[in-house]
Each structure stands twice: as C-alpha cells, then as structure tokens.
Amino acid sequence: MQQPPLILVCKPKQIEKEWRNIIVKGKVVSSSRYSVYGKKSVDSEDIPDEMIQFAEDCCKVYNPHDVFVMDVALKRDNFYIIECNCFNDSGFYDHDIGEIVKSINNYMRERN
C-alpha cells in the first residue's frame, strides 16, 4: 500500500523578506528579493551572503533538479525554504538574465 504524502501544518508566520534564487548544479547563479513583510518589493541589491550560503547548503541535502528555483524567507534572523519550483514556470523579478542564460548554456554544454 502506498503511503499518503506528508503534510506539515502550522500557524501563519510573519515573514520579513523573501528571495527567489535561480540554482544551477547546486549554485545560486542569480537572486532577487521580491517581498518585504508581505508587500511586493523587488531588489537585486539586498542579497545577503548568508542567504546565498543557506540556499547552497540546502542544495547539498535536497536538489530536485540540476536547474531549479528556490524561494527563501527570512524570519527572526533565520532562513527557511518556502518552496522549490521548476525553472521553466517561474518568474524573474530583478534577476541577472544574462548570467542565468550563460549558466544554463554552460550546464547544457557540459551535460551533452
């Protein structure tokens, strides 16, 4: 018999900031903040090194694909994964599109 999926439930939390990270082979190749206290706030300058390190460390534990998107939240000085998504269906906020294309092209060349 197949096990039902695991579902985690908790009370709503106040998220301070949220970022979208484009990840290629476990490395963040572009990042953009998209929210501050639940309000849309797009910025490519507010990218903490600690958040990038958190995302890359998480990739060592969970890496659903060589190219994917990871949204990360900040709450009380701690980072949390909000979700991981398919790269093909994720929006770009203030990402470095040139760097994303270059990284994915390099990945595809190495793969083939």
Tab-separated table of N, CA and C in Angstrom:
chain	number	residue	atom	x	y	z
A	1	MET	N	0.835	-1.174	0.000
A	1	MET	CA	0.000	0.000	0.000
A	1	MET	C	0.885	1.245	0.000
A	2	GLN	N	0.531	2.217	-0.827
A	2	GLN	CA	1.288	3.455	-0.936
A	2	GLN	C	1.015	4.356	0.260
A	3	GLN	N	2.090	4.963	0.788
A	3	GLN	CA	1.969	5.874	1.921
A	3	GLN	C	1.371	7.201	1.460
A	4	PRO	N	0.493	7.814	2.244
A	4	PRO	CA	-0.026	9.145	1.878
A	4	PRO	C	1.092	10.177	2.007
A	5	PRO	N	0.998	11.288	1.266
A	5	PRO	CA	2.043	12.317	1.371
A	5	PRO	C	2.055	12.942	2.758
A	6	LEU	N	3.228	13.356	3.178
A	6	LEU	CA	3.395	14.034	4.457
A	6	LEU	C	2.996	15.495	4.305
A	7	ILE	N	2.157	15.980	5.187
A	7	ILE	CA	1.716	17.370	5.153
A	7	ILE	C	2.083	18.015	6.478
A	8	LEU	N	2.734	19.178	6.410
A	8	LEU	CA	3.092	19.935	7.606
A	8	LEU	C	2.159	21.130	7.726
A	9	VAL	N	1.648	21.372	8.915
A	9	VAL	CA	0.716	22.465	9.147
A	9	VAL	C	1.177	23.240	10.379
A	10	CYS	N	1.075	24.578	10.306
A	10	CYS	CA	1.407	25.406	11.469
A	10	CYS	C	0.611	26.707	11.378
A	11	LYS	N	0.675	27.491	12.419
A	11	LYS	CA	0.038	28.798	12.419
A	11	LYS	C	0.785	29.710	11.442
A	12	PRO	N	0.095	30.682	10.835
A	12	PRO	CA	0.771	31.620	9.930
A	12	PRO	C	1.904	32.360	10.644
A	13	LYS	N	2.958	32.628	9.903
A	13	LYS	CA	4.128	33.329	10.436
A	13	LYS	C	4.315	34.647	9.687
A	14	GLN	N	4.849	35.635	10.374
A	14	GLN	CA	5.192	36.913	9.740
A	14	GLN	C	6.568	36.771	9.090
A	15	ILE	N	6.609	36.789	7.776
A	15	ILE	CA	7.866	36.677	7.041
A	15	ILE	C	8.409	38.076	6.802
A	16	GLU	N	9.688	38.263	7.127
A	16	GLU	CA	10.296	39.583	6.978
A	16	GLU	C	10.652	39.875	5.526
A	17	LYS	N	11.378	38.960	4.888
A	17	LYS	CA	11.794	39.141	3.495
A	17	LYS	C	11.748	37.802	2.776
A	18	GLU	N	11.607	37.898	1.430
A	18	GLU	CA	11.612	36.696	0.605
A	18	GLU	C	12.472	36.947	-0.636
A	19	TRP	N	13.206	35.903	-1.043
A	19	TRP	CA	14.063	35.968	-2.225
A	19	TRP	C	13.778	34.790	-3.148
A	20	ARG	N	13.978	35.012	-4.428
A	20	ARG	CA	13.959	33.921	-5.405
A	20	ARG	C	15.389	33.708	-5.865
A	21	ASN	N	15.816	32.451	-5.808
A	21	ASN	CA	17.160	32.063	-6.235
A	21	ASN	C	17.068	31.129	-7.433
A	22	ILE	N	17.818	31.430	-8.476
A	22	ILE	CA	17.934	30.543	-9.623
A	22	ILE	C	19.176	29.701	-9.362
A	23	ILE	N	19.000	28.374	-9.378
A	23	ILE	CA	20.072	27.463	-8.997
A	23	ILE	C	20.439	26.566	-10.171
A	24	VAL	N	21.732	26.474	-10.437
A	24	VAL	CA	22.259	25.583	-11.475
A	24	VAL	C	23.349	24.741	-10.835
A	25	LYS	N	23.146	23.436	-10.840
A	25	LYS	CA	24.101	22.473	-10.258
A	25	LYS	C	24.511	22.843	-8.832
A	26	GLY	N	23.528	23.198	-8.004
A	26	GLY	CA	23.782	23.454	-6.591
A	26	GLY	C	24.315	24.825	-6.259
A	27	LYS	N	24.459	25.694	-7.251
A	27	LYS	CA	24.987	27.042	-7.026
A	27	LYS	C	23.943	28.082	-7.402
A	28	VAL	N	23.799	29.100	-6.580
A	28	VAL	CA	22.907	30.214	-6.891
A	28	VAL	C	23.592	31.057	-7.967
A	29	VAL	N	22.945	31.176	-9.141
A	29	VAL	CA	23.521	31.958	-10.240
A	29	VAL	C	22.885	33.347	-10.351
A	30	SER	N	21.718	33.535	-9.754
A	30	SER	CA	21.078	34.847	-9.713
A	30	SER	C	20.047	34.842	-8.587
A	31	SER	N	19.893	36.014	-7.973
A	31	SER	CA	18.988	36.129	-6.835
A	31	SER	C	18.304	37.489	-6.878
A	32	SER	N	17.060	37.527	-6.425
A	32	SER	CA	16.340	38.791	-6.327
A	32	SER	C	15.381	38.731	-5.142
A	33	ARG	N	15.389	39.793	-4.350
A	33	ARG	CA	14.374	39.910	-3.301
A	33	ARG	C	13.075	40.301	-3.990
A	34	TYR	N	11.956	39.734	-3.492
A	34	TYR	CA	10.677	40.089	-4.102
A	34	TYR	C	9.619	40.515	-3.092
A	35	SER	N	9.916	40.429	-1.802
A	35	SER	CA	8.903	40.784	-0.818
A	35	SER	C	9.550	41.224	0.494
A	36	VAL	N	8.932	42.241	1.121
A	36	VAL	CA	9.318	42.688	2.460
A	36	VAL	C	8.025	42.811	3.260
A	37	TYR	N	7.933	42.038	4.341
A	37	TYR	CA	6.739	41.999	5.202
A	37	TYR	C	5.449	41.847	4.391
A	38	GLY	N	5.490	40.925	3.425
A	38	GLY	CA	4.289	40.579	2.671
A	38	GLY	C	3.928	41.516	1.539
A	39	LYS	N	4.687	42.571	1.351
A	39	LYS	CA	4.433	43.531	0.267
A	39	LYS	C	5.484	43.343	-0.825
A	40	LYS	N	5.042	43.420	-2.071
A	40	LYS	CA	5.982	43.280	-3.185
A	40	LYS	C	7.049	44.359	-3.080
A	41	SER	N	8.297	43.926	-3.121
A	41	SER	CA	9.448	44.822	-3.009
A	41	SER	C	10.621	44.164	-3.715
A	42	VAL	N	10.792	44.504	-4.981
A	42	VAL	CA	11.778	43.856	-5.830
A	42	VAL	C	13.103	44.606	-5.753
A	43	ASP	N	14.196	43.849	-5.514
A	43	ASP	CA	15.516	44.464	-5.390
A	43	ASP	C	16.587	43.421	-5.633
A	44	SER	N	17.562	43.752	-6.459
A	44	SER	CA	18.676	42.828	-6.709
A	44	SER	C	19.922	43.189	-5.894
A	45	GLU	N	19.829	44.224	-5.071
A	45	GLU	CA	20.967	44.640	-4.237
A	45	GLU	C	20.907	44.013	-2.837
A	46	ASP	N	19.715	43.805	-2.320
A	46	ASP	CA	19.527	43.261	-0.965
A	46	ASP	C	19.593	41.734	-1.030
A	47	ILE	N	20.818	41.238	-1.214
A	47	ILE	CA	21.049	39.794	-1.340
A	47	ILE	C	22.121	39.398	-0.313
A	48	PRO	N	21.715	39.013	0.883
A	48	PRO	CA	22.705	38.677	1.911
A	48	PRO	C	23.533	37.436	1.547
A	49	ASP	N	24.825	37.516	1.783
A	49	ASP	CA	25.704	36.361	1.551
A	49	ASP	C	25.228	35.152	2.343
A	50	GLU	N	24.715	35.394	3.560
A	50	GLU	CA	24.248	34.291	4.407
A	50	GLU	C	23.056	33.567	3.785
A	51	MET	N	22.207	34.300	3.070
A	51	MET	CA	21.055	33.694	2.413
A	51	MET	C	21.517	32.821	1.243
A	52	ILE	N	22.481	33.325	0.470
A	52	ILE	CA	23.037	32.545	-0.648
A	52	ILE	C	23.668	31.267	-0.104
A	53	GLN	N	24.441	31.384	0.976
A	53	GLN	CA	25.085	30.209	1.569
A	53	GLN	C	24.048	29.216	2.068
A	54	PHE	N	22.983	29.711	2.695
A	54	PHE	CA	21.890	28.853	3.161
A	54	PHE	C	21.301	28.064	1.992
A	55	ALA	N	20.982	28.756	0.901
A	55	ALA	CA	20.389	28.088	-0.267
A	55	ALA	C	21.328	27.021	-0.824
A	56	GLU	N	22.597	27.345	-0.953
A	56	GLU	CA	23.557	26.373	-1.490
A	56	GLU	C	23.766	25.205	-0.539
A	57	ASP	N	23.767	25.450	0.757
A	57	ASP	CA	23.865	24.356	1.729
A	57	ASP	C	22.641	23.447	1.644
A	58	CYS	N	21.463	24.042	1.458
A	58	CYS	CA	20.239	23.239	1.321
A	58	CYS	C	20.302	22.349	0.087
A	59	CYS	N	20.950	22.820	-0.966
A	59	CYS	CA	21.085	22.022	-2.198
A	59	CYS	C	21.894	20.755	-1.963
A	60	LYS	N	22.755	20.754	-0.957
A	60	LYS	CA	23.534	19.550	-0.629
A	60	LYS	C	22.647	18.470	-0.017
A	61	VAL	N	21.508	18.892	0.534
A	61	VAL	CA	20.570	17.972	1.171
A	61	VAL	C	19.410	17.628	0.244
A	62	TYR	N	18.908	18.632	-0.458
A	62	TYR	CA	17.754	18.435	-1.348
A	62	TYR	C	17.991	19.205	-2.637
A	63	ASN	N	18.098	18.472	-3.728
A	63	ASN	CA	18.367	19.069	-5.029
A	63	ASN	C	17.451	18.391	-6.048
A	64	PRO	N	16.232	18.927	-6.269
A	64	PRO	CA	15.259	18.233	-7.111
A	64	PRO	C	15.643	18.143	-8.584
A	65	HIS	N	16.529	19.029	-9.048
A	65	HIS	CA	16.953	19.022	-10.441
A	65	HIS	C	18.226	19.846	-10.537
A	66	ASP	N	18.978	19.667	-11.622
A	66	ASP	CA	20.193	20.462	-11.786
A	66	ASP	C	19.890	21.947	-12.000
A	67	VAL	N	18.709	22.262	-12.545
A	67	VAL	CA	18.293	23.647	-12.751
A	67	VAL	C	16.906	23.811	-12.129
A	68	PHE	N	16.809	24.642	-11.112
A	68	PHE	CA	15.508	24.872	-10.466
A	68	PHE	C	15.521	26.201	-9.731
A	69	VAL	N	14.391	26.538	-9.136
A	69	VAL	CA	14.219	27.789	-8.414
A	69	VAL	C	13.915	27.479	-6.955
A	70	MET	N	14.585	28.185	-6.055
A	70	MET	CA	14.335	28.032	-4.619
A	70	MET	C	13.976	29.397	-4.037
A	71	ASP	N	12.804	29.501	-3.442
A	71	ASP	CA	12.408	30.720	-2.735
A	71	ASP	C	12.757	30.555	-1.260
A	72	VAL	N	13.397	31.579	-0.722
A	72	VAL	CA	13.883	31.551	0.661
A	72	VAL	C	13.280	32.726	1.423
A	73	ALA	N	12.904	32.478	2.684
A	73	ALA	CA	12.344	33.511	3.550
A	73	ALA	C	13.271	33.786	4.728
A	74	LEU	N	13.180	35.008	5.228
A	74	LEU	CA	13.874	35.408	6.450
A	74	LEU	C	12.832	35.686	7.515
A	75	LYS	N	13.026	35.060	8.687
A	75	LYS	CA	12.170	35.307	9.846
A	75	LYS	C	13.037	35.236	11.085
A	76	ARG	N	13.067	36.321	11.825
A	76	ARG	CA	13.841	36.385	13.076
A	76	ARG	C	15.267	35.865	12.917
A	77	ASP	N	15.982	36.411	11.964
A	77	ASP	CA	17.391	36.091	11.722
A	77	ASP	C	17.634	34.654	11.279
A	78	ASN	N	16.601	33.949	10.849
A	78	ASN	CA	16.751	32.586	10.340
A	78	ASN	C	16.176	32.508	8.937
A	79	PHE	N	16.836	31.711	8.091
A	79	PHE	CA	16.367	31.494	6.733
A	79	PHE	C	15.614	30.168	6.650
A	80	TYR	N	14.597	30.144	5.801
A	80	TYR	CA	13.778	28.954	5.596
A	80	TYR	C	13.457	28.815	4.107
A	81	ILE	N	13.389	27.590	3.634
A	81	ILE	CA	12.917	27.362	2.272
A	81	ILE	C	11.404	27.533	2.268
A	82	ILE	N	10.915	28.352	1.366
A	82	ILE	CA	9.472	28.488	1.174
A	82	ILE	C	9.003	27.428	0.193
A	83	GLU	N	9.716	27.337	-0.941
A	83	GLU	CA	9.362	26.339	-1.946
A	83	GLU	C	10.478	26.195	-2.967
A	84	CYS	N	10.457	25.059	-3.635
A	84	CYS	CA	11.330	24.792	-4.769
A	84	CYS	C	10.428	24.546	-5.971
A	85	ASN	N	10.759	25.173	-7.085
A	85	ASN	CA	9.920	25.094	-8.272
A	85	ASN	C	10.730	24.784	-9.515
A	86	CYS	N	10.009	24.400	-10.543
A	86	CYS	CA	10.571	24.206	-11.865
A	86	CYS	C	11.053	25.552	-12.403
A	87	PHE	N	12.218	25.585	-12.983
A	87	PHE	CA	12.752	26.816	-13.563
A	87	PHE	C	11.859	27.341	-14.687
A	88	ASN	N	11.300	26.444	-15.489
A	88	ASN	CA	10.551	26.830	-16.688
A	88	ASN	C	9.278	27.611	-16.400
A	89	ASP	N	8.756	27.535	-15.204
A	89	ASP	CA	7.476	28.175	-14.917
A	89	ASP	C	7.592	29.194	-13.789
A	90	SER	N	8.785	29.745	-13.594
A	90	SER	CA	8.998	30.703	-12.512
A	90	SER	C	9.328	32.073	-13.089
A	91	GLY	N	8.781	33.095	-12.464
A	91	GLY	CA	9.022	34.453	-12.934
A	91	GLY	C	10.360	35.000	-12.470
A	92	PHE	N	10.839	35.961	-13.237
A	92	PHE	CA	12.072	36.672	-12.883
A	92	PHE	C	11.671	38.024	-12.312
A	93	TYR	N	12.249	38.380	-11.208
A	93	TYR	CA	11.978	39.684	-10.611
A	93	TYR	C	13.012	40.675	-11.126
A	94	ASP	N	14.116	40.811	-10.430
A	94	ASP	CA	15.195	41.691	-10.893
A	94	ASP	C	16.459	40.854	-11.019
A	95	HIS	N	16.310	39.710	-11.681
A	95	HIS	CA	17.428	38.785	-11.844
A	95	HIS	C	18.355	39.216	-12.961
A	96	ASP	N	19.560	38.699	-12.916
A	96	ASP	CA	20.545	38.910	-13.973
A	96	ASP	C	20.279	37.869	-15.058
A	97	ILE	N	19.432	38.224	-16.030
A	97	ILE	CA	19.010	37.286	-17.070
A	97	ILE	C	20.212	36.788	-17.869
A	98	GLY	N	21.142	37.670	-18.169
A	98	GLY	CA	22.334	37.268	-18.920
A	98	GLY	C	23.119	36.186	-18.196
A	99	GLU	N	23.284	36.338	-16.886
A	99	GLU	CA	24.022	35.337	-16.101
A	99	GLU	C	23.260	34.025	-16.040
A	100	ILE	N	21.938	34.091	-15.956
A	100	ILE	CA	21.126	32.868	-15.934
A	100	ILE	C	21.284	32.114	-17.250
A	101	VAL	N	21.142	32.810	-18.369
A	101	VAL	CA	21.270	32.173	-19.692
A	101	VAL	C	22.665	31.585	-19.865
A	102	LYS	N	23.684	32.336	-19.497
A	102	LYS	CA	25.073	31.860	-19.597
A	102	LYS	C	25.270	30.597	-18.763
A	103	SER	N	24.784	30.598	-17.525
A	103	SER	CA	24.958	29.441	-16.632
A	103	SER	C	24.236	28.203	-17.157
A	104	ILE	N	23.020	28.395	-17.648
A	104	ILE	CA	22.260	27.247	-18.168
A	104	ILE	C	22.878	26.748	-19.469
A	105	ASN	N	23.334	27.652	-20.334
A	105	ASN	CA	24.022	27.219	-21.558
A	105	ASN	C	25.276	26.417	-21.230
A	106	ASN	N	26.060	26.884	-20.270
A	106	ASN	CA	27.262	26.144	-19.861
A	106	ASN	C	26.886	24.770	-19.305
A	107	TYR	N	25.844	24.728	-18.502
A	107	TYR	CA	25.373	23.460	-17.958
A	107	TYR	C	24.984	22.501	-19.081
A	108	MET	N	24.238	22.980	-20.074
A	108	MET	CA	23.797	22.132	-21.178
A	108	MET	C	24.981	21.640	-22.014
A	109	ARG	N	25.978	22.498	-22.227
A	109	ARG	CA	27.178	22.072	-22.973
A	109	ARG	C	27.908	20.953	-22.212
A	110	GLU	N	28.076	21.130	-20.906
A	110	GLU	CA	28.759	20.108	-20.087
A	110	GLU	C	27.982	18.803	-20.080
A	111	ARG	N	26.669	18.925	-19.997
A	111	ARG	CA	25.797	17.743	-19.937
A	111	ARG	C	25.832	16.926	-21.232
A	112	ASN	N	25.875	17.635	-22.343
A	112	ASN	CA	25.886	16.966	-23.642
A	112	ASN	C	27.300	16.685	-24.056
